[in-house]
Coordinates of C-alpha atoms in Angstrom, one line a residue:
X8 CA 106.3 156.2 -20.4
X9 CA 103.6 158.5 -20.0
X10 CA 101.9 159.7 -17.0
X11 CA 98.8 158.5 -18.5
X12 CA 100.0 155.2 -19.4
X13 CA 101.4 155.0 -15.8
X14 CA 98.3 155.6 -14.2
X15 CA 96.1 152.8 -16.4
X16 CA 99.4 150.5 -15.6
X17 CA 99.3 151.4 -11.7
X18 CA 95.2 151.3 -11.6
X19 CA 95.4 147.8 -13.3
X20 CA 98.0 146.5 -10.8
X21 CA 95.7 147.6 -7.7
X22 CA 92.5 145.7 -10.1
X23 CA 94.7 142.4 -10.3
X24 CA 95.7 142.6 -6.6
X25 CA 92.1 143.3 -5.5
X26 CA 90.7 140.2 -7.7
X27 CA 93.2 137.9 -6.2
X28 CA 92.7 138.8 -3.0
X29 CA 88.6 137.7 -3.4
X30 CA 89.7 134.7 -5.4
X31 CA 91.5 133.2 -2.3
X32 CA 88.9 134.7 0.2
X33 CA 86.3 133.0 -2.2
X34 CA 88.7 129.6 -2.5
X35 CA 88.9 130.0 1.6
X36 CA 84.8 129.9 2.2
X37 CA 83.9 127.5 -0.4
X38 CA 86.4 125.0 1.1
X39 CA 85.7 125.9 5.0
X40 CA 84.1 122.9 6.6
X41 CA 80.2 123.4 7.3
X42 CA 78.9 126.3 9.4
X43 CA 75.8 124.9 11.8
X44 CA 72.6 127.3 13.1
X45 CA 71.6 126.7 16.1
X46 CA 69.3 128.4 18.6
X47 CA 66.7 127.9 21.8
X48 CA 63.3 128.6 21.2
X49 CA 62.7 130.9 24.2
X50 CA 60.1 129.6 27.4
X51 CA 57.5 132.0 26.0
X52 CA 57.0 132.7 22.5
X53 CA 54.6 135.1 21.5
X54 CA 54.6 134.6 17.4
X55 CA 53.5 130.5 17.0
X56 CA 52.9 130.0 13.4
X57 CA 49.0 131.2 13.6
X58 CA 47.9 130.1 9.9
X59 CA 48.0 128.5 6.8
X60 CA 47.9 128.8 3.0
X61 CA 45.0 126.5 1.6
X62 CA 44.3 125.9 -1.9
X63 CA 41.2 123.3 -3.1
X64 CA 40.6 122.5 -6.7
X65 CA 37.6 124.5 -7.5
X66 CA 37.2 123.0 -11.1
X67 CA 36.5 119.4 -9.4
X68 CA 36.2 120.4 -5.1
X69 CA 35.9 117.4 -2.8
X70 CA 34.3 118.7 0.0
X71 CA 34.4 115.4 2.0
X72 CA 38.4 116.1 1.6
X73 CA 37.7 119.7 2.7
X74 CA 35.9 119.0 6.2
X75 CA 38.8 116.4 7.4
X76 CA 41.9 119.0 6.2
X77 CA 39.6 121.9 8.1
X78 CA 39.5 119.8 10.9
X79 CA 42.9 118.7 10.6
X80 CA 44.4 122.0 10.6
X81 CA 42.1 122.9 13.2
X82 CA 43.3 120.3 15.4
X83 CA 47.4 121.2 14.8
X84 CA 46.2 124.6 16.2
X85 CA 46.2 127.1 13.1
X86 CA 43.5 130.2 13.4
X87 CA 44.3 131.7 10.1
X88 CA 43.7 130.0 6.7
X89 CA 44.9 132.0 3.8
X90 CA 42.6 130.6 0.4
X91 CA 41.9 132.4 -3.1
X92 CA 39.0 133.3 -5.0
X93 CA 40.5 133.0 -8.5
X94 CA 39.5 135.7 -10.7
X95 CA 39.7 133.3 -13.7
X96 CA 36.7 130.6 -11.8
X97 CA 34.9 133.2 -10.3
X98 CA 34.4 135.6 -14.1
X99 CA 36.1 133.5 -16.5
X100 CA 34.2 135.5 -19.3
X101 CA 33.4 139.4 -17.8
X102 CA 30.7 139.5 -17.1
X103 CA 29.9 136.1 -16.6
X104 CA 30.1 135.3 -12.5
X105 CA 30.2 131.8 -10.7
X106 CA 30.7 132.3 -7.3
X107 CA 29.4 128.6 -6.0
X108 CA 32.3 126.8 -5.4
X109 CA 34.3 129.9 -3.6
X110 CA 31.0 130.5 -1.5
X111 CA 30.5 126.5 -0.8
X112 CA 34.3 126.7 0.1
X113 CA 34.2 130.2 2.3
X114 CA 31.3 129.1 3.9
X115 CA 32.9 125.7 5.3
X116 CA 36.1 127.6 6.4
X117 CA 33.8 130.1 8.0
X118 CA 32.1 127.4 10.2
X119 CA 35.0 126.2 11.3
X120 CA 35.8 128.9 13.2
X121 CA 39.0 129.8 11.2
X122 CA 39.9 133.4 10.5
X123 CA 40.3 134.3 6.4
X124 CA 42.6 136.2 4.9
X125 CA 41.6 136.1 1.1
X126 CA 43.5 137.0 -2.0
X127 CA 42.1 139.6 -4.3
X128 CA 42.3 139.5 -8.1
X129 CA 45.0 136.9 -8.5
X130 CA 44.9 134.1 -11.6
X131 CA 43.5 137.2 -13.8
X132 CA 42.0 135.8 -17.0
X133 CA 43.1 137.1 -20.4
X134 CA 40.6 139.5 -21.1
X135 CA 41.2 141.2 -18.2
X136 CA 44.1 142.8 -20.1
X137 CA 47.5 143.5 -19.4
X138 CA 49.1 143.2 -16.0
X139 CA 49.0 147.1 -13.9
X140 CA 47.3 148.6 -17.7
X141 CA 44.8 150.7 -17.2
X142 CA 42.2 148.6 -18.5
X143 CA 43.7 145.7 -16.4
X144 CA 43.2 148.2 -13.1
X145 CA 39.6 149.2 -14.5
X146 CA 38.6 145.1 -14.4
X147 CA 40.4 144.5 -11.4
X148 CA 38.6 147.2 -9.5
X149 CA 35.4 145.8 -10.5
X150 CA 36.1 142.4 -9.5
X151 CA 37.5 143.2 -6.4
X152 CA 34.3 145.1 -5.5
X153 CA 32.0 142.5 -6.1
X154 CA 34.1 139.9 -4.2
X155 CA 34.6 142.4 -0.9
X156 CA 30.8 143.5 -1.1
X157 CA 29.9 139.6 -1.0
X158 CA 32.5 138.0 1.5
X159 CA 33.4 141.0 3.6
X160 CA 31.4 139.6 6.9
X161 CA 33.3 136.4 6.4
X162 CA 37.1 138.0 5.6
X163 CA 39.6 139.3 8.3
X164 CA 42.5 140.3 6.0
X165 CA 42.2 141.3 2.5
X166 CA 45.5 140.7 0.2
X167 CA 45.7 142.7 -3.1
X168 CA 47.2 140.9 -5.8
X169 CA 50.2 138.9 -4.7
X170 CA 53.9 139.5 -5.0
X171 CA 53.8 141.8 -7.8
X172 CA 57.6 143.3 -7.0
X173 CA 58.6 139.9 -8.8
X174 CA 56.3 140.0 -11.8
X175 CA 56.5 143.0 -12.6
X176 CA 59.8 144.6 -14.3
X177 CA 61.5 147.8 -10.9
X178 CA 61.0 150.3 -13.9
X179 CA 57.4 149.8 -13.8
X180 CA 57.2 150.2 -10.2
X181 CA 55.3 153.5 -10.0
X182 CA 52.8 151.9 -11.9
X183 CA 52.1 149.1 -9.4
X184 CA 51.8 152.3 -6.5
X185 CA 49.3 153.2 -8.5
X186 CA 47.3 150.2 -9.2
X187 CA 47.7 149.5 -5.3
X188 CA 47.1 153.0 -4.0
X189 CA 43.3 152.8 -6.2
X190 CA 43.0 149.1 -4.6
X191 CA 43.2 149.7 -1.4
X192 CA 41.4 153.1 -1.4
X193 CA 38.6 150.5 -2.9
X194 CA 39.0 148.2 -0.4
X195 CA 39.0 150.3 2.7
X196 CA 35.9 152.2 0.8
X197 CA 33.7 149.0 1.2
X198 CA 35.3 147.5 4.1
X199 CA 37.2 149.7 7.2
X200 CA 37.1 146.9 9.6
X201 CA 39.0 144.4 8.2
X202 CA 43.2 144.7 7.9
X203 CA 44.5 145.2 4.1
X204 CA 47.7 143.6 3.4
X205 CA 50.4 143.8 0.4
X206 CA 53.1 141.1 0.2
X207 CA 55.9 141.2 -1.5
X208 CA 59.0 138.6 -2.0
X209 CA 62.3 139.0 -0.7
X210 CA 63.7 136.6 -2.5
X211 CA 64.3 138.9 -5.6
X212 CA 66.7 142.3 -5.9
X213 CA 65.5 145.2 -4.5
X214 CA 62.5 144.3 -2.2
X215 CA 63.3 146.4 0.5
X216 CA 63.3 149.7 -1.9
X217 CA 59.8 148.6 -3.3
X218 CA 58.6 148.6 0.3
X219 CA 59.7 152.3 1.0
X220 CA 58.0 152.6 -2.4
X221 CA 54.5 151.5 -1.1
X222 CA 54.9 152.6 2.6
X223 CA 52.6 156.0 2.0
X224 CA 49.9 154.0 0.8
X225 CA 46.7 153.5 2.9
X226 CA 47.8 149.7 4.0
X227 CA 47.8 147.6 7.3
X228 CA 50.2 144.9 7.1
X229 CA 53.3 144.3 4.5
X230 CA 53.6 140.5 3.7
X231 CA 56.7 138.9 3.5
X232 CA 57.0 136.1 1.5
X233 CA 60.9 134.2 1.3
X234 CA 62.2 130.2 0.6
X235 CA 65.3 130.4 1.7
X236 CA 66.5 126.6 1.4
X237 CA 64.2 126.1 -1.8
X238 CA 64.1 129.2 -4.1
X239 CA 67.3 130.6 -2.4
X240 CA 70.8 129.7 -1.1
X241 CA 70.5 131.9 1.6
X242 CA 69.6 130.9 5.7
X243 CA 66.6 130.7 7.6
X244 CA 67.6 133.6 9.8
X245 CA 67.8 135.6 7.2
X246 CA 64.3 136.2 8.1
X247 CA 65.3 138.6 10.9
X248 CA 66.9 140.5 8.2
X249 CA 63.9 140.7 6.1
X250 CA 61.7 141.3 8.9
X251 CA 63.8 144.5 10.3
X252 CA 63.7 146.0 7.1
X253 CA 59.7 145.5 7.0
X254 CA 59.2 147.4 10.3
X255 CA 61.3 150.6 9.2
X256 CA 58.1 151.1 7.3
X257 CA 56.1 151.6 9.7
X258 CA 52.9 149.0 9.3
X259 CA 52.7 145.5 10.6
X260 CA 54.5 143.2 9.6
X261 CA 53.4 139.1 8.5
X262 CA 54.9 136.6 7.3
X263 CA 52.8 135.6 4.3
X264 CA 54.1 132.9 3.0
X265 CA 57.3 130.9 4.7
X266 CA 57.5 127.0 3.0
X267 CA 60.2 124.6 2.2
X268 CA 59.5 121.9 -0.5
X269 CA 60.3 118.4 -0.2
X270 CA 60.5 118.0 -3.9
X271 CA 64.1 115.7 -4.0
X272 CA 66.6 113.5 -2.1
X273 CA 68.6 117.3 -1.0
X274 CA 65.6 118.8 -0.2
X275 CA 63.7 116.2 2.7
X276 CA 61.1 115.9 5.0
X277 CA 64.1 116.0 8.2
X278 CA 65.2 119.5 6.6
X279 CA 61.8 121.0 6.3
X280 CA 61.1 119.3 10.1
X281 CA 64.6 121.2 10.5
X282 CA 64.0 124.7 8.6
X283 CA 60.4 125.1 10.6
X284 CA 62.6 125.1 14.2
X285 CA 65.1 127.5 12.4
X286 CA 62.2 129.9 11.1
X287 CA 60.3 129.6 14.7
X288 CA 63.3 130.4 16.4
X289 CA 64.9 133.4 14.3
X290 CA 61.3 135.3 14.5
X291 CA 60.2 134.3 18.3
X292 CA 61.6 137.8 19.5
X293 CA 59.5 139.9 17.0
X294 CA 56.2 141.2 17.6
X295 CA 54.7 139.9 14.0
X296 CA 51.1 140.2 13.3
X297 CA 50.7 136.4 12.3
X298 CA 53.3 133.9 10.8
X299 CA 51.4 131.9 7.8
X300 CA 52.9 128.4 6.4
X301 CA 52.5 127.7 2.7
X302 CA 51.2 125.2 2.3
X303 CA 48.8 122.3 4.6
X304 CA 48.9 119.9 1.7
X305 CA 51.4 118.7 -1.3
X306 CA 49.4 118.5 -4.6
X307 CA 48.9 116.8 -7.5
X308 CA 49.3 119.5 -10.2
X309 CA 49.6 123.4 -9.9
X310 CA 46.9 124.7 -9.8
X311 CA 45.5 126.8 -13.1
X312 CA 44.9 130.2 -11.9
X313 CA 48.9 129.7 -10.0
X314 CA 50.4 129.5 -13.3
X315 CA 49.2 132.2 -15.0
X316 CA 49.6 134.5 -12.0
X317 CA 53.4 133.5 -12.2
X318 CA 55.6 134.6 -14.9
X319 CA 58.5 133.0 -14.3
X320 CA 57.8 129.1 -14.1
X321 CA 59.4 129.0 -17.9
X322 CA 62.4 129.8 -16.5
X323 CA 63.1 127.4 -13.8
X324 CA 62.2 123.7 -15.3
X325 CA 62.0 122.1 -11.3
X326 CA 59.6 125.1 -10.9
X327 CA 56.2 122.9 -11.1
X328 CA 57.8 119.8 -9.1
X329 CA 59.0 122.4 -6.8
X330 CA 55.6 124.1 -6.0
X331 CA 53.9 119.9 -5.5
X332 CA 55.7 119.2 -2.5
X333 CA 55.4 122.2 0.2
X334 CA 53.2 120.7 2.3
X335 CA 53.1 119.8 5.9
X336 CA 50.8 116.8 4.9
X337 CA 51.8 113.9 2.4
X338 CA 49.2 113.7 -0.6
X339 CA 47.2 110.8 1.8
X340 CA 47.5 113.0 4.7
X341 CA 49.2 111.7 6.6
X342 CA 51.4 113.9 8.1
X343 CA 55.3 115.2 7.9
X344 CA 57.7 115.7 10.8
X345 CA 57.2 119.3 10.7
X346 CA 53.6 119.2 11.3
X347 CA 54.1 117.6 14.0
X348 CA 56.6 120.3 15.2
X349 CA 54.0 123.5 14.0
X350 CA 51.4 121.6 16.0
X351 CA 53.8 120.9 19.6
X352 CA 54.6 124.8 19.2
X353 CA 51.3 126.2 19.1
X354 CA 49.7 123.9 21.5
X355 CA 52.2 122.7 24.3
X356 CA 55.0 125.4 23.8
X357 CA 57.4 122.7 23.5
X358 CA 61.1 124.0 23.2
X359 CA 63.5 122.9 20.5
X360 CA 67.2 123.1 19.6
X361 CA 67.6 123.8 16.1
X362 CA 70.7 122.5 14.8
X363 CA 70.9 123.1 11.0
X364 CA 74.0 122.5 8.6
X365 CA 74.9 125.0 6.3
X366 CA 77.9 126.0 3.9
X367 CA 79.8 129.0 5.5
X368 CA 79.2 130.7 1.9
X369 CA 75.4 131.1 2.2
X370 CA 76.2 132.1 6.0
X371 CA 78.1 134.9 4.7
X372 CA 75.8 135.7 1.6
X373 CA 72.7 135.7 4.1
X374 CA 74.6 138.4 6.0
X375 CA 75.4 140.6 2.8
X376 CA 71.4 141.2 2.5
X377 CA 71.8 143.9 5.2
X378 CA 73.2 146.1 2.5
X379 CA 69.7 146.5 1.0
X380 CA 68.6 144.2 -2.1
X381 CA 69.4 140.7 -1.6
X382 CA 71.7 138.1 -0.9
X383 CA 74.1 138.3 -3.8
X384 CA 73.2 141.5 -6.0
X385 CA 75.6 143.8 -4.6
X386 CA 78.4 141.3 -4.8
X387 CA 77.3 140.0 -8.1
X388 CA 77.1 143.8 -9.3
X389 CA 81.1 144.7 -7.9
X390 CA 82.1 141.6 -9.8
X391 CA 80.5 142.7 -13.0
X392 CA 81.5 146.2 -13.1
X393 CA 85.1 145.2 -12.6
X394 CA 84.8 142.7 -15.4
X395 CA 83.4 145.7 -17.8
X396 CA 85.9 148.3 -16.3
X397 CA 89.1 145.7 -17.6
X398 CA 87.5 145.1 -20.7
X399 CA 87.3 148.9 -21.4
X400 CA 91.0 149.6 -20.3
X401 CA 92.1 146.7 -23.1
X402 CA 90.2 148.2 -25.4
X403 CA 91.8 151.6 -24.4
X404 CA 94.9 150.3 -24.4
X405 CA 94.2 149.0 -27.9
X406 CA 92.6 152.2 -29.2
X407 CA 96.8 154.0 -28.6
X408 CA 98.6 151.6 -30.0
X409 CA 99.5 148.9 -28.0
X410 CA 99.4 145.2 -29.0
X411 CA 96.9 142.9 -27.4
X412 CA 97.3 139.2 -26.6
X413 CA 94.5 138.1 -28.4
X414 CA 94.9 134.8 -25.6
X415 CA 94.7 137.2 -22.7
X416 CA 91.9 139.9 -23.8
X417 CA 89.5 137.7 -25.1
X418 CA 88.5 136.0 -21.8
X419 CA 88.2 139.3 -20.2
X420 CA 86.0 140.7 -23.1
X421 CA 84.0 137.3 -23.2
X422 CA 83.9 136.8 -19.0
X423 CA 81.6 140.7 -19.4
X424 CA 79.3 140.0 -21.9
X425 CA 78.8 136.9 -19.9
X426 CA 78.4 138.4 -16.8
X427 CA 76.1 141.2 -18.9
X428 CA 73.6 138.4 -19.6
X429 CA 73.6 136.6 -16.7
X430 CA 72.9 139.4 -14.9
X431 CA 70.2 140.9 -16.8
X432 CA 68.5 137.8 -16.4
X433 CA 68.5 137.8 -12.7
X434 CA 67.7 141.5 -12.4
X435 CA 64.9 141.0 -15.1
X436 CA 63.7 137.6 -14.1
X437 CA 64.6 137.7 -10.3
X438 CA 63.4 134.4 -9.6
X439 CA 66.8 132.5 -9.7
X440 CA 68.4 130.8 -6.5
X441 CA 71.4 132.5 -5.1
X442 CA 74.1 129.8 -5.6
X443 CA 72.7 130.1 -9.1
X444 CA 73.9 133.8 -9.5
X445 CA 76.7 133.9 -7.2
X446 CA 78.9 130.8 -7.4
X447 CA 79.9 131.8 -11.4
X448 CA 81.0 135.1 -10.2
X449 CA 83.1 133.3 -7.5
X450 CA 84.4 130.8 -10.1
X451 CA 84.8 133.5 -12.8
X452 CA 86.7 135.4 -10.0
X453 CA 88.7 132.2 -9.3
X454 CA 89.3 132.3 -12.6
X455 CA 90.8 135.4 -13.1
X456 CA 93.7 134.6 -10.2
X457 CA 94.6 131.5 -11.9
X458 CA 94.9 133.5 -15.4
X459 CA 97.0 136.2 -13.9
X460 CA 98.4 135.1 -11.0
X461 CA 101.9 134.4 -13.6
X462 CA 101.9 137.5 -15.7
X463 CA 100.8 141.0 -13.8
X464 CA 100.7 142.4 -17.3
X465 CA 98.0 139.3 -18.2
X466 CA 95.7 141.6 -20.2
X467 CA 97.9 143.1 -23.1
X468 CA 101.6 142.7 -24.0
X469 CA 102.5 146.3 -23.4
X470 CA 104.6 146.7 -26.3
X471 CA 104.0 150.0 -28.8
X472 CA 104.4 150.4 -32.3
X473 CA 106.8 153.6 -31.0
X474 CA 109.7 151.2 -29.7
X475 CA 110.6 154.4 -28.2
X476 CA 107.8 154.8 -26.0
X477 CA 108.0 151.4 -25.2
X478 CA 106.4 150.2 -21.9
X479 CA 108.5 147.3 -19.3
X480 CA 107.2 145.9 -16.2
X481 CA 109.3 147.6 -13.5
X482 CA 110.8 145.3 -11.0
X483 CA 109.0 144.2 -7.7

């Protein structure tokens, strides 16, 4: 036997080990009885959930609806309301402006005493071009000027576009610093005195590179915006996680958008009751520049200028049921357990104890964001490159003679290109839940131990065409 030959043989012993050894770890967590969070809101907390995200139908607005949700909110103790002025009603033609309903609808919030943190140039219309083009920046600019020229003595916090590390592709990141750093240099132009903040979600791979990515810019506040629960498998106190991460940066740090939807019998009104005392009590010991719930109200539809602003709703089929049922209020308004709870928090202090159930799987896959993307990428990326890595060796092994199991080297070869696709997708799409991406790799790993746990050699038949050279499997 050949030196060569013995290394690839010794190399794919240690490969077969290592995969059965995470095929049982795997097999150990995904049978372990449920994990349960718990935690004591502390006797002072200084972060209460301080706002809101608000949306109103500005095609058909019911402003009798408007004044009772205003006062509504009001009265559960919110002081920020987060609301659009979508680019698509207000210049649906360019050129052509209609800024009634957003200044009917800015005015009311306005009297009300809330605080407004507005979104800038989302729902872009088609002729606005091409998302981050340069004649996409060129209309954008212009828009956002005559929306911050009008509204600025009204606005507190100005958001530029929203999440755009999830719609647009990492290799076209620099162009997003771009488009940003010409936004906010626009934006601080017309306005010094109120805060500018970028969000970003954190629910996709690599969000904590595309905040060092934006950190030089000329920026107040980074937004966070995360469903763990709904959009993915991972914890609520993953939010620590995120939030860390956020304040390496340097800026302030809010939490944008923080929801859970009550769209089905596994995802109810008692878990979002039980994933707001979670949230409240992972973040109560960081000094966050506002917490903001999305949203005060399930809907009807999504709205218009939502859809085209989100690229990825094709790929998820619950997507638009999803994004109905986020609300703290039912669709008559009357409201859910967890308004309740928002509402005993910001006004009485009230202490909980939060006592939610988890797998021990997404316990452990929360932890693994620490090592910088997200939940599952950098597991999901190990798994893959060991997939490709023993697909290569067959076809090595192949390429000098030796005689494949066709049985034995085509799930290898098949499990890669699988695992090729799938994640593409996710690192192209980044939209689907963890337990989506991760359990396959656990099962393919499971997989793996249960095809080679009889035959090290479970690859190839190491037999040569030079009987001489012939290769055996030493004794253990």
């Amino acid at each position: 036997m050949s030196f060569a030959y013995r290394r690839i043989l010794i190399i794919n012993r240690q490969l077969i080990k290592t995969s059965v050894w995470i095929a049982l770890l795997t097999g150990i967590i995904l049978l372990s009885p449920l994990s349960t969070f718990s935690a004591d809101f502390p006797e002072e907390h200084p972060n209460p959930i301080s706002g809101v995200t608000y949306r109103i139908d500005f095609y058909n607005p019911d402003y009798i609806q408007l004044d009772k949700d205003l006062d509504m909110m009001k009265a559960c103790g919110f002081t920020i309301l987060r609301i659009d002025a979508p680019w698509v009603v207000v210049e649906p033609e360019k050129g052509e402006l209609h800024f009634d309903v957003v200044d009917e609808f800015i005015e009311r919030v306005n009297n009300k005493g809330f605080k407004i943190l507005l979104i800038l140039a989302t729902g872009e219309p088609e002729w606005a071009g091409q998302l981050i083009s340069s004649e996409f920046n060129d209309n954008a600019e212009a828009f956002i000027r005559k929306i911050v020229e009008r509204y600025k003595v009204y606005v507190d916090y100005w958001q530029i576009e929203n999440e755009l590390n999830m719609r647009v592709f990492p290799t076209r990141w620099n162009d997003i610093f771009r488009f940003y750093e010409r936004m906010c240099n626009t934006v601080r132009e017309l306005d010094s005195g109120a805060k500018i903040v970028l969000n970003l979600n954190c629910d996709v791979p690599l969000w904590s590179h595309f905040i060092n990515l934006i950190r030089s810019l000329d920026f107040d506040i980074i937004g966070l915006d995360s469903y763990p629960g709904t959009y993915s498998g991972a914890h609520p106190s993953i939010w620590a996680t995120y939030i860390r991460e956020a304040e390496l940066s340097g800026k302030e740090v809010m939490i944008t958008e923080a929801g859970y939807s009550t769209f089905d019998s596994l995802h109810t009104e008692k878990k979002q009751d039980q994933y707001v005392k979670a949230l409240l009590s992972t973040v109560s010991d960081f000094d966050l520049a506002g917490i903001l719930w999305f949203e005060f109200n399930d809907e009807t539809s999504v709205p218009v200028w939502t859809s085209t602003s989100i690229q990825f709703g094709a790929f998820s089929p619950l997507f638009g049921e999803i994004e109905l049922h986020f609300g703290l209020v039912r669709l008559d308004r009357t409201p859910k357990p967890a308004f309740t709870t928002i509402s005993e928090w910001i006004l009485t202090s009230k202490e909980y104890n939060s006592n939610l159930a988890m797998p021990t799987i997404l316990m452990i896959l929360s932890f693994t964001s620490i090592l910088g993307s997200n939940v599952h990428f950098p597991f999901g990326l190990t798994a893959f490159l060991f997939f490709i890595i023993r697909s290569g060796m067959a076809a090595a092994m192949k390429w000098r003679g030796a005689k494949l199991r066709p049985t034995r080297t085509f799930p290898y070869i098949i499990i890669a290109a699988l695992l090729t696709i799938h994640l593409g997708l996710y690192a192209g799409i980044g939209i689907l839940p963890a337990w989506f991406v991760t359990l396959p790799w656990c099962g393919l790993l499971i997989l793996g131990y249960f095809l080679g746990i009889k035959n090290i050699d479970w690859i190839y038949n190491l037999e040569f065409n030079d009987t001489s050279s012939s290769l055996k499997e030493p004794s253990e």
